[in-house]
Amino acid sequence: MGILVPGAGVIGLTARPKAGVVLIGTGGTIAGRGASPVNTSAYDCSVLSIDDILADLPAAASIADISAEQLFQSGSENFGSAQLLQLGKRISSLLKRDDVDGVVVTHGTDTIDETAYFLHLTLKSAKPVVVVGAMRPPSALSSDGPLNLYNAIVVAASPLAHGKGTLVVANDEIHTARDVVKTSTFKQEAFRSPYGPLGYIVEGKPVFYRLPARPHTVESEWSIDEIDVLPEIGIVYAHGGMNDSMVRAMLDSGVKALIYAATGNGNVATSVVASLVDARARGIHVVRGSRTGGGMVIRNAAQPDDHYDWLVTDDQVPHKARILMMLALTGEHNARTLQNAFLTY
């Protein structure tokens, strides 16, 4: 046997090489720049390249063998189906390489939870994929970007992250893509999961305390390699005194399904019921969600879903229910099958 020397591996044995991690830059606040160090909310977004960002983080080289590429340079509010498909297919091709142990995506925080959930459901690999952003640009005092990125690389390089699906790392926390939601416009602790994070990064090491409970990646029924088109899904946000004009406008826009972000437990105002019933008559699926941001929408509780042939989101927030519905409609259109997707994933 070899001799163990602290910090030097085992003498006489070949040291394990560092993990290979690919960074994909897509823009966002983590690539932004403000006019002064106190510009934490007002700044130019997506002006730094992934190489610029990495050059200011030399400590990352000690974690992994890192390569980087720029795929997009845009705020994530501009991400649509084309960007989701392109990003997913690029990551899928990277994960098939023997020299790639994990992938990190730098991303704007506006839709980071949507992109991460899409990847969580479509990438067929147990290798870790970590999506990371920042609430403050690198030019700001106390920017969270450098440490967030360092921690993301730590997680992507760790064997402990294998099999846990796509993860979002922010503010020293590790979140599953299924649960995480952005909850603040400016706070560094903007990202929350209703059931808590999976774990934390402590002193540069990932520590996990729970696992994702719902199927993902290799257990998912969707594969990014088999998807070339995503159907259009709309969201209508309910409010007091609502009429059906916005619903009918959405139905006329060509959507294949409508997520109704209802009040409370998926409550639908009487003034809107007829338009949603009409949606199903026109072959457009209706999914009752909740604008509250938490809790379950229970089938046949606030509305007779069986009678109207409507669906419910279970506990998923409306904008992520949209991602799931897009994927579900790439296959079976049967309402029972679609409802099962919400109860399964």
Coordinates of C-alpha atoms in Angstrom, one line a residue:
M1 CA 0.0 0.0 0.0
G2 CA 1.0 3.6 -0.5
I3 CA 1.6 6.1 2.3
L4 CA -1.0 8.8 2.9
V5 CA 0.5 12.3 3.1
P6 CA -2.0 15.1 4.0
G7 CA -2.8 17.1 1.0
A8 CA -0.7 15.0 -1.3
G9 CA -2.8 11.9 -2.1
V10 CA -1.3 8.4 -1.7
I11 CA 2.4 8.0 -2.4
G12 CA 2.8 5.0 -4.7
L13 CA -0.7 5.2 -6.2
T14 CA -1.8 7.3 -9.1
A15 CA -3.8 10.3 -8.0
R16 CA -7.3 10.7 -9.3
P17 CA -7.3 13.5 -11.9
K18 CA -9.5 16.5 -11.2
A19 CA -13.0 16.3 -12.5
G20 CA -13.7 17.8 -15.9
V21 CA -16.3 20.6 -15.8
V22 CA -17.6 22.6 -18.7
L23 CA -18.9 26.1 -18.1
I24 CA -21.6 27.4 -20.5
G25 CA -22.2 31.1 -20.5
T26 CA -25.6 32.5 -21.4
G27 CA -25.4 36.0 -19.9
G28 CA -27.5 37.5 -17.1
T29 CA -26.6 39.5 -14.0
I30 CA -23.6 37.3 -13.3
A31 CA -22.2 38.7 -16.5
G32 CA -23.4 42.3 -15.8
R33 CA -21.6 45.5 -15.0
G34 CA -22.8 48.7 -13.1
A35 CA -21.6 52.2 -13.4
S36 CA -20.6 52.2 -9.7
P37 CA -20.0 49.7 -6.9
V38 CA -23.3 50.6 -5.3
N39 CA -25.3 49.7 -8.4
T40 CA -26.7 46.4 -7.2
S41 CA -30.0 46.6 -9.0
A42 CA -29.4 49.1 -11.8
Y43 CA -26.7 47.9 -14.2
D44 CA -26.0 46.7 -17.7
C45 CA -26.9 43.0 -18.0
S46 CA -24.9 40.4 -20.0
V47 CA -21.9 42.4 -21.0
L48 CA -19.1 40.1 -19.7
S49 CA -18.2 36.8 -21.4
I50 CA -17.8 33.6 -19.6
D51 CA -14.0 33.9 -20.1
D52 CA -14.1 37.3 -18.5
I53 CA -16.0 35.9 -15.5
L54 CA -13.7 32.9 -15.1
A55 CA -10.6 35.1 -15.4
D56 CA -11.7 36.9 -12.2
L57 CA -12.0 33.5 -10.4
P58 CA -8.5 32.0 -10.4
A59 CA -9.4 29.8 -7.4
A60 CA -11.7 27.7 -9.5
A61 CA -8.7 26.1 -11.3
S62 CA -8.0 24.2 -8.1
I63 CA -11.4 22.5 -8.1
A64 CA -11.6 21.0 -11.6
D65 CA -10.2 21.0 -15.1
I66 CA -12.4 23.7 -16.5
S67 CA -13.3 24.6 -20.1
A68 CA -15.7 27.3 -21.0
E69 CA -17.9 28.3 -24.0
Q70 CA -20.3 31.1 -24.7
L71 CA -23.7 29.9 -26.0
F72 CA -25.9 33.0 -25.5
Q73 CA -25.3 36.5 -24.2
S74 CA -28.7 37.6 -23.0
G75 CA -30.9 38.3 -20.0
S76 CA -32.9 35.2 -19.2
E77 CA -36.2 37.1 -19.7
N78 CA -35.5 36.6 -23.4
F79 CA -35.2 32.8 -23.2
G80 CA -37.8 31.0 -25.2
S81 CA -38.3 27.5 -26.6
A82 CA -35.4 27.9 -29.1
Q83 CA -33.0 28.8 -26.4
L84 CA -34.2 25.9 -24.1
L85 CA -33.8 23.4 -26.9
Q86 CA -30.4 24.7 -28.0
L87 CA -29.0 24.7 -24.5
G88 CA -30.4 21.3 -23.6
K89 CA -29.0 19.7 -26.7
R90 CA -25.6 21.2 -26.2
I91 CA -25.5 20.0 -22.6
S92 CA -26.7 16.6 -23.6
S93 CA -23.8 16.3 -26.1
L94 CA -21.3 17.4 -23.5
L95 CA -22.5 14.9 -20.9
K96 CA -21.9 12.0 -23.3
R97 CA -18.2 12.8 -23.3
D98 CA -15.9 10.7 -21.1
D99 CA -13.8 13.7 -20.2
V100 CA -16.8 15.7 -18.9
D101 CA -17.9 15.0 -15.3
G102 CA -20.3 17.9 -14.9
V103 CA -21.7 21.0 -16.5
V104 CA -22.2 24.5 -15.1
V105 CA -24.5 27.0 -16.8
T106 CA -24.2 30.7 -15.9
H107 CA -27.7 32.1 -16.3
G108 CA -29.8 35.2 -15.6
T109 CA -31.9 34.7 -12.5
D110 CA -35.2 35.9 -14.0
T111 CA -36.0 32.5 -15.5
I112 CA -33.3 30.3 -14.0
D113 CA -35.9 28.2 -12.3
E114 CA -37.7 27.5 -15.6
T115 CA -34.6 26.6 -17.5
A116 CA -33.3 24.4 -14.7
Y117 CA -36.6 22.5 -14.5
F118 CA -36.6 22.0 -18.3
L119 CA -33.1 20.5 -18.1
H120 CA -34.1 18.4 -15.0
L121 CA -36.8 16.7 -17.0
T122 CA -35.0 16.2 -20.3
L123 CA -31.3 15.4 -19.8
K124 CA -30.6 11.7 -19.8
S125 CA -27.6 11.6 -17.6
A126 CA -26.7 11.1 -13.9
K127 CA -23.8 13.6 -14.2
P128 CA -24.5 16.8 -12.3
V129 CA -25.7 19.9 -14.2
V130 CA -25.7 23.1 -12.1
V131 CA -27.4 26.3 -13.1
V132 CA -26.0 29.4 -11.4
G133 CA -26.7 33.1 -11.4
A134 CA -26.2 36.2 -9.3
M135 CA -28.4 38.9 -7.8
R136 CA -25.7 41.5 -8.0
P137 CA -23.3 42.1 -10.9
P138 CA -19.6 41.4 -10.5
S139 CA -18.9 45.2 -10.4
A140 CA -21.0 45.7 -7.2
L141 CA -19.8 45.7 -3.6
S142 CA -20.4 42.3 -2.1
S143 CA -21.4 40.7 -5.4
D144 CA -22.7 37.2 -4.9
G145 CA -21.6 36.1 -8.4
P146 CA -18.0 34.9 -7.8
L147 CA -18.8 32.7 -4.8
N148 CA -22.0 31.4 -6.4
L149 CA -20.0 30.3 -9.4
Y150 CA -17.2 28.9 -7.3
N151 CA -19.8 26.9 -5.3
A152 CA -21.5 25.7 -8.5
I153 CA -18.2 24.3 -9.9
V154 CA -17.6 22.6 -6.5
V155 CA -21.0 20.9 -6.8
A156 CA -20.6 20.0 -10.4
A157 CA -17.2 18.4 -9.7
S158 CA -18.5 16.4 -6.7
P159 CA -19.5 12.7 -6.9
L160 CA -22.0 13.5 -4.2
A161 CA -24.1 15.5 -6.8
H162 CA -24.4 12.5 -9.2
G163 CA -28.0 11.3 -9.7
K164 CA -29.6 14.3 -8.2
G165 CA -30.7 15.9 -11.4
T166 CA -30.3 19.5 -12.4
L167 CA -29.4 21.7 -9.4
V168 CA -29.5 25.5 -8.8
V169 CA -26.8 26.8 -6.5
A170 CA -27.2 30.2 -4.9
N171 CA -26.3 31.9 -1.6
D172 CA -24.5 28.8 -0.3
E173 CA -27.6 26.6 -0.9
I174 CA -28.1 23.7 -3.3
H175 CA -31.7 23.5 -4.6
T176 CA -33.4 20.9 -6.8
A177 CA -34.6 22.4 -10.1
R178 CA -38.1 21.0 -9.5
D179 CA -38.7 23.1 -6.4
V180 CA -36.7 26.2 -6.5
V181 CA -38.3 29.6 -7.3
K182 CA -37.0 33.1 -7.4
T183 CA -38.8 35.1 -4.7
S184 CA -37.2 38.5 -4.6
T185 CA -36.2 41.2 -7.1
F186 CA -33.0 42.2 -5.3
K187 CA -32.2 40.1 -2.2
Q188 CA -29.2 37.7 -2.4
E189 CA -31.4 35.1 -0.6
A190 CA -33.9 35.3 -3.5
F191 CA -34.1 31.6 -4.2
R192 CA -36.4 29.4 -2.1
S193 CA -37.7 25.9 -2.3
P194 CA -41.0 25.1 -0.4
Y195 CA -39.5 22.0 1.2
G196 CA -36.0 23.5 1.7
P197 CA -32.7 23.1 -0.1
L198 CA -31.2 19.7 -0.8
G199 CA -28.1 20.9 1.0
Y200 CA -25.4 23.5 1.4
I201 CA -21.9 24.4 0.4
V202 CA -19.8 24.7 3.6
E203 CA -16.2 25.8 3.5
G204 CA -16.0 24.8 -0.1
K205 CA -17.6 21.4 0.2
P206 CA -21.1 20.3 -0.7
V207 CA -23.2 18.7 2.0
F208 CA -26.5 17.0 1.2
Y209 CA -29.3 16.3 3.6
R210 CA -32.2 15.2 1.3
L211 CA -32.9 13.9 -2.2
P212 CA -35.4 14.9 -4.9
A213 CA -38.5 12.8 -4.5
R214 CA -40.0 13.1 -8.0
P215 CA -38.6 11.4 -11.2
H216 CA -36.1 13.3 -13.2
T217 CA -33.3 12.9 -15.8
V218 CA -32.7 9.2 -16.4
E219 CA -36.2 8.4 -14.9
S220 CA -38.0 11.0 -16.9
E221 CA -40.1 10.1 -19.9
W222 CA -38.7 12.9 -22.0
S223 CA -35.3 13.2 -23.7
I224 CA -33.9 16.4 -25.1
D225 CA -32.4 14.4 -27.9
E226 CA -35.8 13.5 -29.2
I227 CA -37.5 16.9 -28.9
D228 CA -37.2 19.5 -31.7
V229 CA -40.4 21.5 -31.2
L230 CA -42.1 22.7 -28.1
P231 CA -45.8 23.6 -28.1
E232 CA -46.9 27.1 -27.1
I233 CA -48.4 27.3 -23.6
G234 CA -50.0 30.5 -22.2
I235 CA -50.5 31.7 -18.6
V236 CA -53.3 34.0 -17.4
Y237 CA -52.9 35.6 -14.0
A238 CA -56.2 35.9 -12.1
H239 CA -57.2 39.0 -10.1
G240 CA -60.2 40.4 -8.3
G241 CA -63.0 41.7 -10.6
M242 CA -61.6 39.7 -13.5
N243 CA -63.5 39.4 -16.8
D244 CA -62.8 36.9 -19.6
S245 CA -61.3 39.2 -22.2
M246 CA -57.7 38.2 -21.4
V247 CA -58.6 34.5 -21.4
R248 CA -60.3 34.8 -24.8
A249 CA -57.4 36.7 -26.2
M250 CA -55.0 34.0 -25.1
L251 CA -57.2 31.3 -26.6
D252 CA -57.2 33.2 -30.0
S253 CA -53.3 33.4 -29.9
G254 CA -52.8 29.8 -30.9
V255 CA -51.8 28.2 -27.5
K256 CA -52.2 24.5 -27.1
A257 CA -52.8 24.8 -23.3
L258 CA -53.6 27.5 -20.8
I259 CA -52.2 27.7 -17.3
Y260 CA -54.8 29.6 -15.2
A261 CA -52.9 31.1 -12.3
A262 CA -56.0 31.3 -10.1
T263 CA -56.6 32.8 -6.7
G264 CA -56.3 30.7 -3.6
N265 CA -56.8 26.9 -4.1
G266 CA -57.3 27.3 -7.9
N267 CA -60.5 29.3 -7.6
V268 CA -62.0 30.5 -10.8
A269 CA -64.2 33.5 -10.9
T270 CA -67.7 32.9 -12.3
S271 CA -67.1 35.5 -15.0
V272 CA -64.2 33.4 -16.4
V273 CA -65.7 29.8 -16.2
A274 CA -67.5 30.0 -19.6
S275 CA -64.3 31.0 -21.5
L276 CA -62.3 28.2 -19.9
V277 CA -65.1 25.7 -20.8
D278 CA -64.9 27.1 -24.3
A279 CA -61.2 26.4 -24.3
R280 CA -61.7 22.7 -23.9
A281 CA -64.4 22.7 -26.6
R282 CA -61.7 24.2 -28.9
G283 CA -59.2 21.5 -27.9
I284 CA -57.1 23.7 -25.7
H285 CA -56.2 22.2 -22.3
V286 CA -56.9 24.1 -19.2
V287 CA -54.7 23.7 -16.1
R288 CA -55.7 25.2 -12.8
G289 CA -52.8 26.5 -10.8
S290 CA -52.5 29.1 -8.0
R291 CA -50.9 32.5 -7.9
T292 CA -50.1 32.1 -4.1
G293 CA -46.7 30.5 -4.7
G294 CA -47.3 27.6 -2.4
G295 CA -49.5 24.7 -1.5
M296 CA -51.5 22.2 -3.6
V297 CA -54.3 22.8 -6.1
I298 CA -56.7 19.9 -5.4
R299 CA -58.6 18.3 -8.2
N300 CA -62.4 18.6 -8.1
A301 CA -62.2 20.8 -5.0
A302 CA -62.7 24.5 -6.1
Q303 CA -64.0 23.4 -9.5
P304 CA -65.6 20.2 -11.0
D305 CA -62.5 19.3 -13.0
D306 CA -63.8 16.0 -14.1
H307 CA -66.9 17.6 -15.5
Y308 CA -65.0 20.3 -17.4
D309 CA -62.1 18.0 -18.4
W310 CA -59.6 20.5 -16.7
L311 CA -56.3 19.6 -15.1
V312 CA -54.6 20.8 -11.9
T313 CA -51.0 21.6 -11.2
D314 CA -50.6 19.8 -7.9
D315 CA -48.0 21.9 -6.0
Q316 CA -46.2 23.4 -9.0
V317 CA -46.1 27.1 -9.5
P318 CA -47.7 28.4 -12.8
H319 CA -44.6 29.3 -14.7
K320 CA -43.0 25.9 -14.0
A321 CA -46.3 24.2 -14.7
R322 CA -46.0 25.7 -18.1
I323 CA -42.6 24.0 -18.7
L324 CA -44.0 20.6 -17.6
M325 CA -47.1 21.1 -19.9
M326 CA -44.9 21.9 -22.8
L327 CA -43.0 18.6 -22.4
A328 CA -46.2 16.6 -21.7
L329 CA -47.8 17.8 -24.9
T330 CA -44.9 16.7 -27.0
G331 CA -46.4 13.2 -26.6
E332 CA -49.8 12.0 -25.4
H333 CA -52.7 14.6 -25.5
N334 CA -55.1 12.5 -23.4
A335 CA -56.2 14.5 -20.4
R336 CA -55.8 11.6 -17.9
T337 CA -52.2 11.1 -19.0
L338 CA -51.5 14.8 -18.8
Q339 CA -52.9 15.0 -15.3
N340 CA -50.7 12.1 -14.3
A341 CA -47.7 14.0 -15.4
F342 CA -48.4 16.8 -12.9
L343 CA -49.0 14.2 -10.1
T344 CA -45.8 12.4 -11.1
Y345 CA -43.2 15.1 -11.8

